[in-house]
Coordinates of C-alpha atoms in Angstrom, one line a residue:
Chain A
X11 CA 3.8 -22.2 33.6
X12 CA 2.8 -18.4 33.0
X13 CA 2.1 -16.1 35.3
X14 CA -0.5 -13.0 35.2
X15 CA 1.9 -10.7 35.1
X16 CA 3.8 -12.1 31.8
X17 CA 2.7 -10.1 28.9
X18 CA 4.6 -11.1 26.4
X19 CA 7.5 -13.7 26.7
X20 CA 9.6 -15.5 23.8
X21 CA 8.2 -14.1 20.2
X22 CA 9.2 -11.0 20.1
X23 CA 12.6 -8.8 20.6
X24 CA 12.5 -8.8 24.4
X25 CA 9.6 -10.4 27.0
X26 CA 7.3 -8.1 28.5
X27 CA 6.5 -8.3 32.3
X28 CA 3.9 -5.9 34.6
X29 CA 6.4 -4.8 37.4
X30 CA 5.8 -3.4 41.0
X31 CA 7.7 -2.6 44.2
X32 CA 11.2 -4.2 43.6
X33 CA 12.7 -6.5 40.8
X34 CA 15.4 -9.0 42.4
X35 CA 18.1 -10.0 39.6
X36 CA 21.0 -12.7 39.3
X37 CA 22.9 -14.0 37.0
X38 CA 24.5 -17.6 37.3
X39 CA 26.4 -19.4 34.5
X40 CA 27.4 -23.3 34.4
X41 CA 29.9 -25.0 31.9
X42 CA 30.9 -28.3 30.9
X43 CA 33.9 -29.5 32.8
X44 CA 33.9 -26.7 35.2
X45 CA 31.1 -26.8 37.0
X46 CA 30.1 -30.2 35.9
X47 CA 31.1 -33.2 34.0
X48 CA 28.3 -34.6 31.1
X49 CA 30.1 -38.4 32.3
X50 CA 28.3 -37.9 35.7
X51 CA 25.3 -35.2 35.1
X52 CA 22.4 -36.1 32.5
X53 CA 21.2 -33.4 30.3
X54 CA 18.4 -33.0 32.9
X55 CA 20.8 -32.8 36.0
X56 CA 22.4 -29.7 34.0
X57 CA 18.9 -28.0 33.2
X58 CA 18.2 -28.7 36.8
X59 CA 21.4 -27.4 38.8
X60 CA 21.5 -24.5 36.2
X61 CA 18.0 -23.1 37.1
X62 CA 18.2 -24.3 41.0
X63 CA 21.3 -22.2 41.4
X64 CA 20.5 -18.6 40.2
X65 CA 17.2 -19.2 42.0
X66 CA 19.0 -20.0 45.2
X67 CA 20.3 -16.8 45.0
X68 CA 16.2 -15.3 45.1
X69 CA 15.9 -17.8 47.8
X70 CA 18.7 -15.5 49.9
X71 CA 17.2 -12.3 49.3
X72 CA 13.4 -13.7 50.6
X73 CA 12.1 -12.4 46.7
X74 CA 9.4 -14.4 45.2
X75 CA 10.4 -15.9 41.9
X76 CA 9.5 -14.5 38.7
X77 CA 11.0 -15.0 35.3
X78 CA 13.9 -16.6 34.4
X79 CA 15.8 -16.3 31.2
X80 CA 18.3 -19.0 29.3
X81 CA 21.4 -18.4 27.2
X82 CA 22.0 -22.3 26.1
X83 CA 25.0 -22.7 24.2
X84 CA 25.1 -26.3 23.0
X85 CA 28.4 -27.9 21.3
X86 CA 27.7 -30.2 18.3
X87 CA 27.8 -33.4 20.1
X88 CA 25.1 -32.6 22.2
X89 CA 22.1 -33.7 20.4
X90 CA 18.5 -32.8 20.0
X91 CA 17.1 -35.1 22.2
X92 CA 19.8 -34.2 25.0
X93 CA 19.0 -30.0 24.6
X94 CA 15.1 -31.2 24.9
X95 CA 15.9 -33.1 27.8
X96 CA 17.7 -30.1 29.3
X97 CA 14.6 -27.8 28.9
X98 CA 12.2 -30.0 30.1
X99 CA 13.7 -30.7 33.5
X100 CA 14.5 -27.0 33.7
X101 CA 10.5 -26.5 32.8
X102 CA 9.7 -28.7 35.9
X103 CA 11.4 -26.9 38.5
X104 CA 10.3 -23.7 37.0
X105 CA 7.1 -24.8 37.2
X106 CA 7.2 -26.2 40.5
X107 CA 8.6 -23.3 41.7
X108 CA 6.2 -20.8 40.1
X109 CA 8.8 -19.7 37.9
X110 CA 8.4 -18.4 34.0
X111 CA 10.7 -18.9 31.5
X112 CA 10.4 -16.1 29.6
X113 CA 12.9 -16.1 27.0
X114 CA 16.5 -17.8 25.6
X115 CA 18.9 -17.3 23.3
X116 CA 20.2 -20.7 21.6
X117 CA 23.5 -20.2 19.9
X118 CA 26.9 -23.0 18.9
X119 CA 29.6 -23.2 21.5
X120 CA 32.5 -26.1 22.4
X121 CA 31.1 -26.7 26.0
X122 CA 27.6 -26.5 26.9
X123 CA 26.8 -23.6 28.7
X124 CA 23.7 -22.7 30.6
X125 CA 23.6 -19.2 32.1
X126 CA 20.5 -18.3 33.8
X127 CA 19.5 -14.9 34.7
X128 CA 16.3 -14.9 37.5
X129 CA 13.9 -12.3 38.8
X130 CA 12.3 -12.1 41.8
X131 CA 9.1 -9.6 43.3
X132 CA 9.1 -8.1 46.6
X133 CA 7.0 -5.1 47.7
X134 CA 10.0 -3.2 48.9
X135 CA 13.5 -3.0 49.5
X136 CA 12.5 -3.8 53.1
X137 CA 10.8 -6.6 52.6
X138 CA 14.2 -8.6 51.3
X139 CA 17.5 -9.8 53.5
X140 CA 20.8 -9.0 52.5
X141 CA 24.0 -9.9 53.4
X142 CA 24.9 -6.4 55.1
X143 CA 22.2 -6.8 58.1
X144 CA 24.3 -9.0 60.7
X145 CA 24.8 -7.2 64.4
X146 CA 26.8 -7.7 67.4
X147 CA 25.1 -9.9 69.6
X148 CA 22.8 -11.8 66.5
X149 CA 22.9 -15.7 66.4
X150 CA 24.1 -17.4 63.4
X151 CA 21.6 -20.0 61.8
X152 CA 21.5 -22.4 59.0
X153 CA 18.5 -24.0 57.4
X154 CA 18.4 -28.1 56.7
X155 CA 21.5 -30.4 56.9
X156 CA 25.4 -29.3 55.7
X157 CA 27.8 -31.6 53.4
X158 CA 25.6 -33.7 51.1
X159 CA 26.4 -32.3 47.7
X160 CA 30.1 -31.9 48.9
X161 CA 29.9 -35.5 49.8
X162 CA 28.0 -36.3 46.4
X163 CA 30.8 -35.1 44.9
X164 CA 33.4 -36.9 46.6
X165 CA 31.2 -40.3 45.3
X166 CA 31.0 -39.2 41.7
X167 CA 35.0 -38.8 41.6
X168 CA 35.3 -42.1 42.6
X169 CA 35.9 -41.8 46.3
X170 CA 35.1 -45.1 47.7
X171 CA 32.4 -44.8 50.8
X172 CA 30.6 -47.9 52.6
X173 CA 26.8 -46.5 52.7
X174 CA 23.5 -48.3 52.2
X175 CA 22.7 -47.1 48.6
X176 CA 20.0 -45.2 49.5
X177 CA 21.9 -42.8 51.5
X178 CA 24.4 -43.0 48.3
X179 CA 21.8 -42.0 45.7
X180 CA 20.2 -39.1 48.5
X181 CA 24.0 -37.5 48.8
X182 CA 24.4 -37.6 45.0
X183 CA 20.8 -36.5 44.3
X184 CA 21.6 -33.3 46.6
X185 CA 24.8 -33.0 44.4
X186 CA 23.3 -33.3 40.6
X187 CA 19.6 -31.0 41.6
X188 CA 20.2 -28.5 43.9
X189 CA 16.8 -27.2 45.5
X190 CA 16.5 -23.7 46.1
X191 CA 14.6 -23.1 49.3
X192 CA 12.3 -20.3 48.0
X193 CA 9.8 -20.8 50.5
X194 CA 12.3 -21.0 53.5
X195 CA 13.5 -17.9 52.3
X196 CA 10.8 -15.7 51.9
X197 CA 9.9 -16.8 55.4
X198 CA 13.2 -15.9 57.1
X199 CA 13.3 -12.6 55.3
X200 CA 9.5 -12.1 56.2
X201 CA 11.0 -13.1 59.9
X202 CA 13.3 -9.7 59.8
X203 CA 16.7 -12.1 60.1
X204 CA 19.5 -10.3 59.9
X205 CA 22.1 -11.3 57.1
X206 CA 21.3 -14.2 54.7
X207 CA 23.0 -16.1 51.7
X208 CA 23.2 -19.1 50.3
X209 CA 25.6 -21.6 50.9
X210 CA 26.9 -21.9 47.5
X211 CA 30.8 -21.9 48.4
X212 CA 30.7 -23.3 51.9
X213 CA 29.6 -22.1 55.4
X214 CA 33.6 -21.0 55.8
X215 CA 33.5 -18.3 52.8
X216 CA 29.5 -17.6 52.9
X217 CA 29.9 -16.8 56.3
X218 CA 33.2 -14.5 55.5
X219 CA 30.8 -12.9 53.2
X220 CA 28.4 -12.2 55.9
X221 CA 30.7 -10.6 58.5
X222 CA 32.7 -8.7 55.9
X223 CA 29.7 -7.2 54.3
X224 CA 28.0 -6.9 58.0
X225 CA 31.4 -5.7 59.6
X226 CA 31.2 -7.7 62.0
X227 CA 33.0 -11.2 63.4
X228 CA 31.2 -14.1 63.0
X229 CA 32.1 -17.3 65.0
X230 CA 31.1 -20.5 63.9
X231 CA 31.5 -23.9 66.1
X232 CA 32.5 -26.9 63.9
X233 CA 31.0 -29.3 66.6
X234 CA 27.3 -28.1 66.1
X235 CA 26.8 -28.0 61.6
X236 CA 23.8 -30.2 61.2
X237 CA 25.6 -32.8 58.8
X238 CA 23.0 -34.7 56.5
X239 CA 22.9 -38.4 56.8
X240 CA 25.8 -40.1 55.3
X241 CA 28.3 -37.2 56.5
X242 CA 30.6 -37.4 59.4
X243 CA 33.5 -34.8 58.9
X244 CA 31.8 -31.5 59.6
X245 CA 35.4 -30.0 57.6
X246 CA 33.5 -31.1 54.6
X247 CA 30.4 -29.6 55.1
X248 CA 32.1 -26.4 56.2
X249 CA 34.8 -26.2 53.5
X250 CA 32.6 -27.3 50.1
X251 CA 29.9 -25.8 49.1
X252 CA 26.2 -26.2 47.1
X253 CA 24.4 -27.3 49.4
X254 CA 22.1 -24.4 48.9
X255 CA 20.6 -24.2 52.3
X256 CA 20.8 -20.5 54.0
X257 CA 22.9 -18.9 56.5
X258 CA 21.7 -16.1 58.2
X259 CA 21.9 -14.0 61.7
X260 CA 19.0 -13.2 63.7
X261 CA 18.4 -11.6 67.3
X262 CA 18.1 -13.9 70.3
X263 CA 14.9 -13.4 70.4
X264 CA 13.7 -14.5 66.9
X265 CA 11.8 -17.0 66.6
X266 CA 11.5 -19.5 63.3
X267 CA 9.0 -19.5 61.0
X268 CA 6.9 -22.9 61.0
X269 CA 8.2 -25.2 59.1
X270 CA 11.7 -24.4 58.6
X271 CA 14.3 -26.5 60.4
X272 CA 17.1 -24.3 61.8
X273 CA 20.1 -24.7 64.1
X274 CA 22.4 -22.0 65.7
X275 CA 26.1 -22.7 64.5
X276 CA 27.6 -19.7 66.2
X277 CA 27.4 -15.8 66.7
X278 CA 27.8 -12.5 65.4
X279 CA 30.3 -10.0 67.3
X280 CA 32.0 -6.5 67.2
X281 CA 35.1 -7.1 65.1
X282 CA 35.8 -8.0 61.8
X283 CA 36.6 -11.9 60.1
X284 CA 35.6 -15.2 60.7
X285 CA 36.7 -17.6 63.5
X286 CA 35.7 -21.4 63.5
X287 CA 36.1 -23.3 66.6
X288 CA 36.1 -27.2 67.0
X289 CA 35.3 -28.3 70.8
X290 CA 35.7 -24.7 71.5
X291 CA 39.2 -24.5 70.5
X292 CA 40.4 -22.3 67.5
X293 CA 40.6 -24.3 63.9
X294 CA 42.6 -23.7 61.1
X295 CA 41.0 -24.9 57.7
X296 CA 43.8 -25.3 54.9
X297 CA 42.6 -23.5 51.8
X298 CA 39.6 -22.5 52.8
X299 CA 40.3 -18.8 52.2
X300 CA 39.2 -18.3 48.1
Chain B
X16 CA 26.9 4.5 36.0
X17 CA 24.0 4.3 38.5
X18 CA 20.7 4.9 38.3
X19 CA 18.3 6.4 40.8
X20 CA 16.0 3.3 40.4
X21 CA 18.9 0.7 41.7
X22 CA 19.0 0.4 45.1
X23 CA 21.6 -2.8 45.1
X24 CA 24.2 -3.5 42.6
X25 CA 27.0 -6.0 42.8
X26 CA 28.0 -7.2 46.3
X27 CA 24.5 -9.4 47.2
X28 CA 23.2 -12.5 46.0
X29 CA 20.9 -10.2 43.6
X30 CA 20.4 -6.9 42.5
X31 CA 17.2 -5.0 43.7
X32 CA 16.0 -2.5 41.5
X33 CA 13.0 -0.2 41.9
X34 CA 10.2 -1.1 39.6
X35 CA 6.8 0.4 37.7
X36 CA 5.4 0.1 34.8
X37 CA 6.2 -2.9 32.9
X38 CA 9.7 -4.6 32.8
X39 CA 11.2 -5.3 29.3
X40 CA 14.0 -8.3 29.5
X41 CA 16.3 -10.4 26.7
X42 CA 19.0 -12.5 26.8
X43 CA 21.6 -12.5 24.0
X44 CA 24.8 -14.4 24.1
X45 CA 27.9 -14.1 22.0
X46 CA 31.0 -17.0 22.1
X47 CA 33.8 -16.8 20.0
X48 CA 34.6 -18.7 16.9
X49 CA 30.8 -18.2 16.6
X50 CA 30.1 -14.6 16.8
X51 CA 33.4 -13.4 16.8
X52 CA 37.2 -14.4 15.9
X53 CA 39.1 -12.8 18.5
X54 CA 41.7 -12.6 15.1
X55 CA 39.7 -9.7 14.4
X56 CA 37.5 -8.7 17.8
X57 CA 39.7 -6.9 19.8
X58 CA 38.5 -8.0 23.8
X59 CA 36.7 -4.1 23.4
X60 CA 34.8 -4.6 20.3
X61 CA 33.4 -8.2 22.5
X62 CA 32.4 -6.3 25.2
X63 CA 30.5 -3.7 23.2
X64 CA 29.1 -6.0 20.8
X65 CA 27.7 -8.3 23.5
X66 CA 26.0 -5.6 25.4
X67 CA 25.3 -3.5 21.9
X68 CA 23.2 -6.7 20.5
X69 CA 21.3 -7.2 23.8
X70 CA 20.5 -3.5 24.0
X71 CA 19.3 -3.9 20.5
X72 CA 16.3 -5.3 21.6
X73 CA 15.3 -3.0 24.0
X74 CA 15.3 -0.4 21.2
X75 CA 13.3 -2.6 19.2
X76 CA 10.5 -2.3 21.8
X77 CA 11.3 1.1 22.4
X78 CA 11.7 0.4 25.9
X79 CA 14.3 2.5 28.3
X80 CA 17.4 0.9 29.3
X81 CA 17.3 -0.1 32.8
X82 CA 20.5 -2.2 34.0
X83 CA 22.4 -5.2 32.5
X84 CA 23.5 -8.8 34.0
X85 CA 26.7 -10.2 32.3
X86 CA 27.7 -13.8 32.3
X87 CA 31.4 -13.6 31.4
X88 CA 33.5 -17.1 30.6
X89 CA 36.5 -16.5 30.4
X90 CA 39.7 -19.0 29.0
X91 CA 42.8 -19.4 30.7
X92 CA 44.1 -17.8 27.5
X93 CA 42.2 -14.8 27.8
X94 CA 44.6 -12.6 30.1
X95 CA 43.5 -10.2 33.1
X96 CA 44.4 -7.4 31.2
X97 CA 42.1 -8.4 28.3
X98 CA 38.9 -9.3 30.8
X99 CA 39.1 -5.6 32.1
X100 CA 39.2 -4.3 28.4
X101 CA 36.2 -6.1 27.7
X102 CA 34.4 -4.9 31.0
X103 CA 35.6 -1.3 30.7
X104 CA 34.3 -1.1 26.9
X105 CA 31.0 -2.6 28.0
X106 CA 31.0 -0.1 31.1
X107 CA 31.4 2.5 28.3
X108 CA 28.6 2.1 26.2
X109 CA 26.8 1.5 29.6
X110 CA 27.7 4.7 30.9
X111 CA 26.7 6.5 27.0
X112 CA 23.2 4.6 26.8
X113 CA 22.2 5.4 30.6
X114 CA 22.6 1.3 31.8
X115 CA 23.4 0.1 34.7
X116 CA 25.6 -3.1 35.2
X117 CA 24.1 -4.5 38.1
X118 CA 25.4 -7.6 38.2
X119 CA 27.9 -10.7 36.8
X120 CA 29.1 -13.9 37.2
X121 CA 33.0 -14.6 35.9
X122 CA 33.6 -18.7 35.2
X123 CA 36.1 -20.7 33.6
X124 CA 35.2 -21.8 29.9
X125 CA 37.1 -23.4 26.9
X126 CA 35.9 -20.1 24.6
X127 CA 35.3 -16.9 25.3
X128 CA 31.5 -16.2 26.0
X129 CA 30.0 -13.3 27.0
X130 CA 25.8 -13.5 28.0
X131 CA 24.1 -10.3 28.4
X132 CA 20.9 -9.5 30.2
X133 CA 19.1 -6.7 29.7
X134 CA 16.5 -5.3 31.7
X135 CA 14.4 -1.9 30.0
X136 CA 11.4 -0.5 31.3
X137 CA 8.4 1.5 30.1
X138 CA 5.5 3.1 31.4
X139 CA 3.0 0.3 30.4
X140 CA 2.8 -2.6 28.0
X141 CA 0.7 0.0 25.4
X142 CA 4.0 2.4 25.5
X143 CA 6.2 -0.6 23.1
X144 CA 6.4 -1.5 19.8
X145 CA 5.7 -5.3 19.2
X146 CA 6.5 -7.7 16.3
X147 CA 2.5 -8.2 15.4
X148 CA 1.7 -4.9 15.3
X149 CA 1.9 -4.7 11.3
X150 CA -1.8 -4.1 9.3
X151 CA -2.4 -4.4 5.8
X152 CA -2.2 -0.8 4.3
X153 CA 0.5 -0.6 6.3
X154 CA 4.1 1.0 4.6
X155 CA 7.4 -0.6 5.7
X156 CA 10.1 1.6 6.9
X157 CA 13.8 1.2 7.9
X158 CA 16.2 3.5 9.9
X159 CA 19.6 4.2 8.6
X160 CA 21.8 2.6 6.4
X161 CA 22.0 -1.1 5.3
X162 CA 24.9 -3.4 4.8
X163 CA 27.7 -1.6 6.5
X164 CA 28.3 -4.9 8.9
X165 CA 28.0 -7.3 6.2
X166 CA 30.5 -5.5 4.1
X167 CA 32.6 -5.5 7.2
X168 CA 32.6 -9.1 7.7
X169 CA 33.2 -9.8 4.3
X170 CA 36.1 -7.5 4.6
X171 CA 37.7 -9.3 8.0
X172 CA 37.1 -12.2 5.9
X173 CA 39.6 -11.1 3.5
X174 CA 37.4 -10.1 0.9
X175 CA 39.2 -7.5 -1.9
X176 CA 37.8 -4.5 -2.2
X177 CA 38.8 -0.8 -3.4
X178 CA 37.8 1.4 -0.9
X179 CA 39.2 4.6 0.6
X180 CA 40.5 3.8 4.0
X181 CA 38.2 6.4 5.3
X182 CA 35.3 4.3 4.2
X183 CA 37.0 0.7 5.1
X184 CA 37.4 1.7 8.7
X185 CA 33.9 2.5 8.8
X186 CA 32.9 -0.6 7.5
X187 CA 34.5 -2.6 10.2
X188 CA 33.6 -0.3 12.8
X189 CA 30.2 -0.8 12.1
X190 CA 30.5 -4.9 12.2
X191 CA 32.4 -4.4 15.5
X192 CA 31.0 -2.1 17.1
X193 CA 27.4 -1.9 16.6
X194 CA 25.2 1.0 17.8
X195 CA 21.6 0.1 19.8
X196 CA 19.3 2.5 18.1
X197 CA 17.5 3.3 21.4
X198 CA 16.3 7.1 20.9
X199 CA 15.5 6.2 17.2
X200 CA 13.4 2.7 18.9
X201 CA 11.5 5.1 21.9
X202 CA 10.8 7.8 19.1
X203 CA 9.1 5.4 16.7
X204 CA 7.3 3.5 19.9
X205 CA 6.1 6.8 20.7
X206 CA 4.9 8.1 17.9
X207 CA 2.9 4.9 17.5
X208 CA 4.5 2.5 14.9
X209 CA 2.3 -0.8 13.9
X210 CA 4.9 -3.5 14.3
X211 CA 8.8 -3.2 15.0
X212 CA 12.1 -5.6 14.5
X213 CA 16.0 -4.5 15.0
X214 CA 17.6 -5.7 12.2
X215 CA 20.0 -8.6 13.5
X216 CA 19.5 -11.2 11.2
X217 CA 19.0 -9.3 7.9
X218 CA 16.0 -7.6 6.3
X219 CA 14.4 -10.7 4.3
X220 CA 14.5 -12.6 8.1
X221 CA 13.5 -9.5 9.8
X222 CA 10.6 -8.7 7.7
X223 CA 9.8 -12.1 7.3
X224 CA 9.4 -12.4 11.1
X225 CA 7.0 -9.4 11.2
X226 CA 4.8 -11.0 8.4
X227 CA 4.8 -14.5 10.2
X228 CA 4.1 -12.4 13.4
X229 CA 1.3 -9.9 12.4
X230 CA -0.1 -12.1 9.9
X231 CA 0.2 -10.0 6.8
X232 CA 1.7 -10.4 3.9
X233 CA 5.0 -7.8 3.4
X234 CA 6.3 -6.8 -0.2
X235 CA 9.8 -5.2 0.4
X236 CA 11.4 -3.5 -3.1
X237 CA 15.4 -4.3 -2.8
X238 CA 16.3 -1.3 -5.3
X239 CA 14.8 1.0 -2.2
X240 CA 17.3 -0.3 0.4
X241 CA 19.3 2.6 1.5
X242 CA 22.7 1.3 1.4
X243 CA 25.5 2.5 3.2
X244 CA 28.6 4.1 2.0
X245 CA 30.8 1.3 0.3
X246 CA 28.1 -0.8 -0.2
X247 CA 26.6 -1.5 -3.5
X248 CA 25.1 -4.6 -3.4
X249 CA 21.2 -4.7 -2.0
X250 CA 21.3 -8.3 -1.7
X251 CA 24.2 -8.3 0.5
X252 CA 22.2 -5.7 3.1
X253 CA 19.1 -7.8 2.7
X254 CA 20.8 -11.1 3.4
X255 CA 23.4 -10.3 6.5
X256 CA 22.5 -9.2 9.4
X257 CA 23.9 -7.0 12.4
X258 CA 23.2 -3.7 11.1
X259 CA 21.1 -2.9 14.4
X260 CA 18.9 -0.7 12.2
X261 CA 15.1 -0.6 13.5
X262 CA 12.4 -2.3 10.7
X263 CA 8.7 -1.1 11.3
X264 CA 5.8 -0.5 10.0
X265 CA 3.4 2.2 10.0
X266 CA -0.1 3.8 9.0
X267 CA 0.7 5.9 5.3
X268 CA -0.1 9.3 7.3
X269 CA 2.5 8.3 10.2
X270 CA 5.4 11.2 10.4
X271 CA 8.9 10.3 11.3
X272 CA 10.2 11.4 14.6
X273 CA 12.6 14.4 14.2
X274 CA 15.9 13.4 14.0
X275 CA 15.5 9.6 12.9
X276 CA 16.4 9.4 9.2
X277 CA 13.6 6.7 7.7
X278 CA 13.6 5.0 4.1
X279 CA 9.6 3.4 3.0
X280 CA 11.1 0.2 1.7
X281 CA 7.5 -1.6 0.8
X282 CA 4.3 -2.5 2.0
X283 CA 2.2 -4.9 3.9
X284 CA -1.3 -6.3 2.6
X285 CA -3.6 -9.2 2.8
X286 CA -2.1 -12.5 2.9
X287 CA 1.2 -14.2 4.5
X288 CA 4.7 -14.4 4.1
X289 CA 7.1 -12.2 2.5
X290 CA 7.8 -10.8 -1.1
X291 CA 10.7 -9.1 -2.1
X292 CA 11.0 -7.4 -6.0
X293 CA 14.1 -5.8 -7.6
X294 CA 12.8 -3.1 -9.7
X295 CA 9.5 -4.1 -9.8
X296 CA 10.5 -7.7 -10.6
X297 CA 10.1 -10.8 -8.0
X298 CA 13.4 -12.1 -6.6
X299 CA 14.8 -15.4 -5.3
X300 CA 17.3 -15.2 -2.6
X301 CA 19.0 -18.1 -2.6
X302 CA 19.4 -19.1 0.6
X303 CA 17.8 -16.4 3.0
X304 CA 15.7 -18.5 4.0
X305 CA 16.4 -20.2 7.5

């Protein structure tokens, strides 16, 4: 996939793209045996989670994707066919996602290493959500269902679980290929929410994020996450992250765009912090502070 | 350093950067015990090299520099102390070539790897310097001086050689800390070059890519190489790369920019591929060919 406003892409020194209103950049690396394991993610898992995580963070900002760029550096043992794979799923989603890839640099390494830089369009500054816009008196909403690639996780390091293997290969699915929800996205930003992010590290620390950057307290009740199918302990959704749906803050009166399932978790408030509440009654999460 | 056009840095899911004209990106990466030893790479010369290469390419185009996105992953080995060396080197050369670092992502990793985005803009696709731009009739030109970093390298290496330590120093200065030629690359784009390469990979590849590119055939006379102080070999500066000097071609009545020393080198004319003659007499490299 192309788009019009590509001029040049891989060929020459640097790719060459017509630009207008606002660019919308991130950068997002993945490594072998950090961010995931080549015993339980295929060469296209890697391509896929590499890509659908620096465009989740376009997704948060309400940008329409652009161009994405791919520094791939491949050990030795990882062999032609595998590196193909790798592109070629990473081609998909771009493509699905109306996404160029517009240039790469290939070079030798001991892990393989994907970092992905993405941009995004918008017509203005205005037109995008940050993390900075939450308010007193805002609710707190999250797209989708919390805890699935948390709980993919937990199955691919062995943790034994009695589920009907469709809900098995749906939780580690969610884990492996991460969608971003571009179009969710640009419709809560074109909505005028608040605050938004992703939930890459968990609704505990994204949220953190949100009321420190807002300056404002945020409380979030345990009790109402919308946990996907398969996941019971709303700790889990809250704690670990990737699940790549978005948390945001909106006025009471805002209304959702069609098509994107929301729930209210909890509230924004003069103060400063995060508080989470189970039942209503104050929760301490060990270690979730990072 | 900030610039005017960046209205988001760090602190978001993405950067958001005013935009015209055309956007001019690449993506370069650098991972030790590839591109570096860090026996000889002090965690400064990384940084600088890292965001020197990818900067490179912007003044290969002839593009401005805009803002830069840096994947950094680190080892356990690799101390604080040494991660803010690196980032306060690259902040330097930043600061001195009017870039803004806009954004980063800081993993765990087995090797040191630093991936660079860089993001350069220009009025319109017609203000850059491509690799196909080369015509028969055409002269070949080079900036600068040739084969500083290769003699460098050879000298980390270990490789004798008699040289005052005036001259040595700059040698391995050159390999470590190279020098994007951006005011030498918007000069030449402006004053309307035919094609245009940075020299990364050595003259012979360079030149090589601009014939495959344009489709012309390029003769390039080795005894013509202006080689730099120490050097004396002009197969060593056509061979190794990372001299960051800018390789272009131009119209025989085209006038050098003030300021940009420029050497004619050779020619380009009907045909394909590339020719190279020492004193008049045609030459096999062994082995620049890859």
């Amino acid at each position: 996939v192309r788009s019009e406003r590509v001029v040049y892409a891989t060929g020459d020194d640097a790719a060459v793209v017509r630009a207008d209103g606002v660019a919308v950049t991130s950068i997002d690396a993945q490594v072998e045996g950090v961010h995931f394991e080549l015993a339980t993610h295929s060469p296209a898992d890697v391509g896929h989670k590499a890509l659908g995580a620096a465009l989740s963070d376009l997704a948060a900002m309400g940008a329409r994707p652009g161009e994405a760029f791919v520094a791939l550096g491949v050990p030795a043992s990882f062999g032609d066919d595998a590196s193909l794979e790798l592109v070629e799923s990473m081609e998909r989603l771009a493509e699905r996602t109306g996404t160029t890839i517009a240039g790469g640099d290939v070079t030798a390494a001991p892990a393989l290493t994907v970092a992905v830089t993405v941009i995004g369009w918008a017509g203005g500054e205005r037109d995008l959500a940050y993390r900075d816009g939450a308010r007193a008196g805002h609710l707190v909403g999250v797209t989708g269902r919390l805890g699935a690639s948390a709980a993919g996780l937990l199955l691919l390091q062995g943790v034994e679980a009695d589920l009907p293997e469709g809900e098995r290969d749906a939780l580690l699915a969610r884990h492996r290929r991460p969608e971003p929800l571009l179009e969710a996205g640009s419709a809560l930003a074109g909505a005028v929410v608040g605050a938004m992010i992703d939930v890459s590290d968990g609704i505990a620390t994204d949220a953190r994020h949100l009321a420190e950057q807002s300056g404002v307290r945020i409380e979030i009740e345990l009790g109402r996450l919308p946990l996907a199918e398969g996941v019971e302990d709303p700790q889990l959704a809250a704690t670990v992250g990737e699940d790549y749906e978005l948390l945001f803050t909106a006025p009471p009166e805002f209304v959702a765009p069609a098509g994107v399932e929301i729930t209210w978790i909890g509230t924004a408030q003069e103060g400063s912090g995060l508080a989470l509440t189970h039942s209503g009654a104050p929760l301490e999460l060990s270690g979730y502070e990072h």
